[in-house]
PDB file of C-alpha atoms in Angstrom:
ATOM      1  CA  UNK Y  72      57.271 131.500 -62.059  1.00 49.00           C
ATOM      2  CA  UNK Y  73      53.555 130.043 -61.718  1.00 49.00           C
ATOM      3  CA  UNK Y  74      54.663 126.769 -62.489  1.00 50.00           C
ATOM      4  CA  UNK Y  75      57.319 126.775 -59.591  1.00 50.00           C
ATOM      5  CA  UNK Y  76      55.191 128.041 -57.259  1.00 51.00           C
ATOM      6  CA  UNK Y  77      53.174 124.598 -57.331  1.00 52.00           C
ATOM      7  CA  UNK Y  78      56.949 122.743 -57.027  1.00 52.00           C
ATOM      8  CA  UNK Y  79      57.709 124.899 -54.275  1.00 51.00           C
ATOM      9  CA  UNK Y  80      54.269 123.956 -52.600  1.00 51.00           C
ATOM     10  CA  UNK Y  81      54.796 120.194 -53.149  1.00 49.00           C
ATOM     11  CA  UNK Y  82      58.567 120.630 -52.085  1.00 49.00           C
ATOM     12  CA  UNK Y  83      57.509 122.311 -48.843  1.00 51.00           C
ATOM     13  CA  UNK Y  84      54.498 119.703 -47.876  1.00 51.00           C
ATOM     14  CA  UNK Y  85      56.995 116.791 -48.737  1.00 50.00           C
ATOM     15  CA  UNK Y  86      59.233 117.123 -45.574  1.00 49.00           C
ATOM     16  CA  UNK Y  87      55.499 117.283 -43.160  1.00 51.00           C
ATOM     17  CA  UNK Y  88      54.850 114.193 -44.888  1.00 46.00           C
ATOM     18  CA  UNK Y  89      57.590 112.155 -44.034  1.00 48.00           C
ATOM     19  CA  UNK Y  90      57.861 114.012 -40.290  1.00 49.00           C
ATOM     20  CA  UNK Y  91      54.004 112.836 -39.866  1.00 51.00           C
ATOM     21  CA  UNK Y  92      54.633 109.066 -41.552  1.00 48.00           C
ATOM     22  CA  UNK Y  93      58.393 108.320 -40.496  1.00 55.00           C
ATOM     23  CA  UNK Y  94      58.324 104.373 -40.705  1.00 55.00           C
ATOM     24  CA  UNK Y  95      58.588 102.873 -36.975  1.00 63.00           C
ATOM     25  CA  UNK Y  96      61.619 101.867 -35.483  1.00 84.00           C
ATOM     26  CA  UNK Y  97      63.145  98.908 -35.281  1.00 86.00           C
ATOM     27  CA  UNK Y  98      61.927  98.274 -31.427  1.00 88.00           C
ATOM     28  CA  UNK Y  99      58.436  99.542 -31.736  1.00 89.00           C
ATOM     29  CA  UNK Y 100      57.953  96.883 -34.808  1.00 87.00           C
ATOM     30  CA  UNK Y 101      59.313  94.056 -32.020  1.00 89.00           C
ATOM     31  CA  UNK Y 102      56.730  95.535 -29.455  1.00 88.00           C
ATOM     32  CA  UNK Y 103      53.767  95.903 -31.725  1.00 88.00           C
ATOM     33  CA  UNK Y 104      53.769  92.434 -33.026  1.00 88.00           C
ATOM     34  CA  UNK Y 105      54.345  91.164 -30.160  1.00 87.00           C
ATOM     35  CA  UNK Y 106      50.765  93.225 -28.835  1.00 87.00           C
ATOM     36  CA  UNK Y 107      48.954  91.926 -31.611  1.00 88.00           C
ATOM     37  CA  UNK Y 108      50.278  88.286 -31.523  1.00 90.00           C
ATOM     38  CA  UNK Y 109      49.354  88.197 -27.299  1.00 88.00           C
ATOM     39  CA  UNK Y 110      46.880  90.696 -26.785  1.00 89.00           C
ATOM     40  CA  UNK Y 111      44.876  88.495 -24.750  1.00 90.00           C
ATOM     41  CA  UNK Y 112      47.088  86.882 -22.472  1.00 89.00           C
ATOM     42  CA  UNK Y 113      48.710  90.548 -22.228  1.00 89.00           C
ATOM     43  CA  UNK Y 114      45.148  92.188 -21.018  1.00 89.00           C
ATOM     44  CA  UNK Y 115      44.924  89.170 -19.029  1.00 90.00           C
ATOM     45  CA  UNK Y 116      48.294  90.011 -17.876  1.00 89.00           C
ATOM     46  CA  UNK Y 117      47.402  93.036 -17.020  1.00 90.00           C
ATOM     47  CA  UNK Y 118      44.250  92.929 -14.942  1.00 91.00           C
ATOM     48  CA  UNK Y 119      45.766  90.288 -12.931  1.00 91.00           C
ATOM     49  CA  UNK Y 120      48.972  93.278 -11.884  1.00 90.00           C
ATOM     50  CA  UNK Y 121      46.306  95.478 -11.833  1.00 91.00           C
ATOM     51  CA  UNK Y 122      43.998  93.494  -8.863  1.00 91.00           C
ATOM     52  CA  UNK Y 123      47.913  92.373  -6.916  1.00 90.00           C
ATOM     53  CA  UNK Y 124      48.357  96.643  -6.982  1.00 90.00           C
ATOM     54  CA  UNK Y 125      44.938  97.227  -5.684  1.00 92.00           C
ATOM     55  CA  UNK Y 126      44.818  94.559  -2.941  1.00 91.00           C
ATOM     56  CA  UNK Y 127      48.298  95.463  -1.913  1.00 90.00           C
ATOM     57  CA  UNK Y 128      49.922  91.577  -3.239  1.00 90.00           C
ATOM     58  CA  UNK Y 129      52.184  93.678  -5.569  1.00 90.00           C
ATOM     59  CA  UNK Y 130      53.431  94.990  -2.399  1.00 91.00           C
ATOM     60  CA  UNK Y 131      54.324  92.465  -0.524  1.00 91.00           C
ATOM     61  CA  UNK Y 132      55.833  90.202  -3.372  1.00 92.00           C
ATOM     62  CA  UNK Y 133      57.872  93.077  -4.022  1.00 92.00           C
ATOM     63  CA  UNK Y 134      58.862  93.077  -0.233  1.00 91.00           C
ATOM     64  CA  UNK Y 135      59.114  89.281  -0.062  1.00 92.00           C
ATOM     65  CA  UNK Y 136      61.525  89.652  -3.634  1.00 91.00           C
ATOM     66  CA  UNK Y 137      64.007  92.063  -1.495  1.00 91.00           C
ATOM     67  CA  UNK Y 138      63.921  90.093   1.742  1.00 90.00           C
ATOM     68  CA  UNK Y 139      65.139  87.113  -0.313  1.00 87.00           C
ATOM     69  CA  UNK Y 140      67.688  89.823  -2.204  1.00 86.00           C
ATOM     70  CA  UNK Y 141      69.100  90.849   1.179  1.00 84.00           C
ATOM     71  CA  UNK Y 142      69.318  87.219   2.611  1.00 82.00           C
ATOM     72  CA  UNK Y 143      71.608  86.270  -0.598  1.00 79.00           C
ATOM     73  CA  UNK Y 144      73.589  88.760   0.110  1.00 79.00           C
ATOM     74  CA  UNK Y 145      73.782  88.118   3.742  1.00 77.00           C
ATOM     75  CA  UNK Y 146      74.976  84.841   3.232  1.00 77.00           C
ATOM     76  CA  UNK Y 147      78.694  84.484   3.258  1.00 78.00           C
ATOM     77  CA  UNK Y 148      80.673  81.187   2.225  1.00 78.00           C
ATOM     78  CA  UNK Y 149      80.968  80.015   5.494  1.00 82.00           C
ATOM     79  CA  UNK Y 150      77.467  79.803   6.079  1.00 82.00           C
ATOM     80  CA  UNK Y 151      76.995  78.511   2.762  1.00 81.00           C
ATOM     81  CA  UNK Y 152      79.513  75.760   3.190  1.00 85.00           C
ATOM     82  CA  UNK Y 153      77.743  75.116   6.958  1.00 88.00           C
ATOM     83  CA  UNK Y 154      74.237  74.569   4.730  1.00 86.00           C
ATOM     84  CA  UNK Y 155      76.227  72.255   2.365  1.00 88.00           C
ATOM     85  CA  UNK Y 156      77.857  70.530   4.806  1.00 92.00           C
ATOM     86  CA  UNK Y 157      74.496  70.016   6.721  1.00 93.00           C
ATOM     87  CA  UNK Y 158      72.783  68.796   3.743  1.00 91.00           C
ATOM     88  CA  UNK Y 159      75.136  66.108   2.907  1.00 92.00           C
ATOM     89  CA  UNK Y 160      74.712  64.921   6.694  1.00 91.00           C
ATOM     90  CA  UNK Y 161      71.197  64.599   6.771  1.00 91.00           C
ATOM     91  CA  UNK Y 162      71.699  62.959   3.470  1.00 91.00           C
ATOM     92  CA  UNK Y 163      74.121  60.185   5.052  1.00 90.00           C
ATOM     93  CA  UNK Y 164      71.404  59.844   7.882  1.00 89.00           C
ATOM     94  CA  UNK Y 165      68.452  59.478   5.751  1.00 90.00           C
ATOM     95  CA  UNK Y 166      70.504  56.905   3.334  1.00 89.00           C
ATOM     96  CA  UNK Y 167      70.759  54.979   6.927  1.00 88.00           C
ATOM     97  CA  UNK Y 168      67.537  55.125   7.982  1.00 88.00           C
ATOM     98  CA  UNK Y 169      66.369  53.908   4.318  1.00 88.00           C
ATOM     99  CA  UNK Y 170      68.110  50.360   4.896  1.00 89.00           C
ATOM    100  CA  UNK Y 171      65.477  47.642   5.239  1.00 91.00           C
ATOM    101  CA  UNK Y 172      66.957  46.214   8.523  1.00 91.00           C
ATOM    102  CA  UNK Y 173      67.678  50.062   9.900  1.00 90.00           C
ATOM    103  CA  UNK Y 174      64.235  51.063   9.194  1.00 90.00           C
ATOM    104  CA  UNK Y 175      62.728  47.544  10.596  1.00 90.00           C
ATOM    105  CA  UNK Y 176      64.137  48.133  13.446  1.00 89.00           C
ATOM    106  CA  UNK Y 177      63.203  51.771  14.153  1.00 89.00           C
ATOM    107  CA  UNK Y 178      60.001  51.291  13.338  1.00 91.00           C
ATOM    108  CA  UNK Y 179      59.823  48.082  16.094  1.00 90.00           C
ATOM    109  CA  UNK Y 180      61.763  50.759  18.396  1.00 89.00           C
ATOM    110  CA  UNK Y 181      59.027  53.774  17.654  1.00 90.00           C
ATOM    111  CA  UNK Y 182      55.849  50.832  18.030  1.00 90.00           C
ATOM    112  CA  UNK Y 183      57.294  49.823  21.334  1.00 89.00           C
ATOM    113  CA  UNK Y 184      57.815  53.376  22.693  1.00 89.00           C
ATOM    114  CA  UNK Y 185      54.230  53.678  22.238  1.00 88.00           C
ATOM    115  CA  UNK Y 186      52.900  50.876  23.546  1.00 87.00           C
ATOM    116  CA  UNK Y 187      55.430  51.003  26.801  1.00 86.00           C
ATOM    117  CA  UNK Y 188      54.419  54.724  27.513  1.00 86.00           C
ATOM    118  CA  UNK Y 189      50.745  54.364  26.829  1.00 85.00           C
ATOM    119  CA  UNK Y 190      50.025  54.541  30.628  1.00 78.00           C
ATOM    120  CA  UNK Y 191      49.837  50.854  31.348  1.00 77.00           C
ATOM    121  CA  UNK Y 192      53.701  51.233  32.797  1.00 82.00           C
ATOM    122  CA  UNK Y 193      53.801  50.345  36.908  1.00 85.00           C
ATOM    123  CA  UNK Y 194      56.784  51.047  39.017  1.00 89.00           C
ATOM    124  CA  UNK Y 195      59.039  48.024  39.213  1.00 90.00           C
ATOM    125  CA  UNK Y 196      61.330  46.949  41.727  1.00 93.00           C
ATOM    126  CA  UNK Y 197      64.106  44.689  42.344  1.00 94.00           C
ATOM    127  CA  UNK Y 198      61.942  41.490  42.951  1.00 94.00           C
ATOM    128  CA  UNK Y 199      59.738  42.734  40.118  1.00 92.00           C
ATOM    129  CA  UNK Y 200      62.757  42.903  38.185  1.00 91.00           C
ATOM    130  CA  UNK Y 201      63.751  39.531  38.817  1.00 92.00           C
ATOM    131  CA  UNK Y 202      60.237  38.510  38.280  1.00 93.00           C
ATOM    132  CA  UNK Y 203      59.828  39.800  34.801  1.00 92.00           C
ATOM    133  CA  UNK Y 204      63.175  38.561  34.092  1.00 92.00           C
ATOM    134  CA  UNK Y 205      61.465  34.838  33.780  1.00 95.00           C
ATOM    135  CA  UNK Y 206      58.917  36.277  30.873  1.00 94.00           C
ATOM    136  CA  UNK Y 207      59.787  35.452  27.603  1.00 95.00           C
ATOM    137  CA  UNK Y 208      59.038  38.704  26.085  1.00 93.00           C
ATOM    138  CA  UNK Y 209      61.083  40.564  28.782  1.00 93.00           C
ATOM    139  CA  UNK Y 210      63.929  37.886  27.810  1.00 94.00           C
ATOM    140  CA  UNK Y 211      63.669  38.871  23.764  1.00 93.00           C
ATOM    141  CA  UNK Y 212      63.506  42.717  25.192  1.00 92.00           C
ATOM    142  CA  UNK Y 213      66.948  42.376  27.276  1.00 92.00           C
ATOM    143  CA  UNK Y 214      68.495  40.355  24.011  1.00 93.00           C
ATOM    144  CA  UNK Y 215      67.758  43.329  22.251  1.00 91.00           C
ATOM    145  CA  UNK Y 216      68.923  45.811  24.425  1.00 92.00           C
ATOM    146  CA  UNK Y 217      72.459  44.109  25.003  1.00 93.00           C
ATOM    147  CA  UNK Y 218      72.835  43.548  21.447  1.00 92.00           C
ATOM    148  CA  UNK Y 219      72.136  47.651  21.179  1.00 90.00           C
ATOM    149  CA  UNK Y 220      74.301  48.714  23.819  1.00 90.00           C
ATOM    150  CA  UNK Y 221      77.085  46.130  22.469  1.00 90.00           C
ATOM    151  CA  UNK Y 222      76.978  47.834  19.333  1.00 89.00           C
ATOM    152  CA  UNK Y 223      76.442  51.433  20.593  1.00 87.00           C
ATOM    153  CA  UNK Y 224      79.800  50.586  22.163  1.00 86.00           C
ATOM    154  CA  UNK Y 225      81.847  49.457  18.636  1.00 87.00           C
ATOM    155  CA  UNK Y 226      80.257  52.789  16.922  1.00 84.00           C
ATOM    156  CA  UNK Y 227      81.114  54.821  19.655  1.00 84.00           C
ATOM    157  CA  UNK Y 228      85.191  53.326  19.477  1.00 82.00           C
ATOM    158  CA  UNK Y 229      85.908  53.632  22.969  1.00 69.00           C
ATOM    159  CA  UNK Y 230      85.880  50.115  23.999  1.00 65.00           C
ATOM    160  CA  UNK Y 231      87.494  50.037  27.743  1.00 67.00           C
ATOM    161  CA  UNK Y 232      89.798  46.915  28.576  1.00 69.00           C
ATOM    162  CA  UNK Y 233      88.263  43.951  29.834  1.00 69.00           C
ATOM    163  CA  UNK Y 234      87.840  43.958  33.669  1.00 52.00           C
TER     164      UNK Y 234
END
């Protein structure tokens, strides 16, 4: 029985063998090539979490992440439809206000707000009224602001009867 006693030796080390040098999984293959293809970027990686942690960043983009989480949820499809529904309006408005003539004019408005209100404005009555009313720049002004009103009156549909 010598010569077994050698088999029996080699039979009983076998099973450490394979215990101590099982092959990896299938998942720790994935994860170790993926730390030797990126090991780098991965320390990298890593330091960077590590400083957010220390100087409290991690926190607060954690806390930001859940505010937004809870906001989602807060959000029902009424509101949602409200946002929509705003969106498109301001996108009607801006469409508008991109025409050549629209925007001509507003910007003639916005120039002339600023000059009139620069603090060179004196009171003005009646026979100051009828005064100005001879200056040709006053005359273009009125032109302007009938043709406004006129049309302020077609948009707004309610066009009384003729007195």
């Amino acid at each position: 029985m010598s010569e077994q006693e050698p088999m029996d030796d080699a039979a009983e080390e076998q099973p450490e063998e394979t215990a101590e040098t099982e092959p990896e999984t299938d998942a720790e293959d994935a994860v170790a090539a993926v730390l030797d293809e990126h090991d780098e970027s991965l320390a990298e990686s890593l330091e960077t979490l590590a400083t957010m942690q220390e100087t409290g960043t991690l926190d607060d983009l954690a806390n930001f992440a859940q505010m937004v989480s809870l906001m989602q949820a807060a959000m029902d499809d009424e509101m949602v439809m409200t946002l929509a529904q705003t969106g498109s309006r301001l996108g009607e408005v801006a469409d508008t206000a991109a025409d050549e003539e629209v925007a001509r004019g507003l910007e003639n408005t916005l120039s002339a707000v600023g000059e009139a209100t620069d603090g060179g404005a004196e009171p003005v009555g009646m026979w100051g009224l009828m005064k100005a009313m001879r200056d040709p720049e006053v005359k273009a002004g009125m032109g302007v602001a009938i043709a406004l009103l006129r049309a302020l009156g077609r948009e707004a549909g309610e066009v009384p009867e003729e007195y």
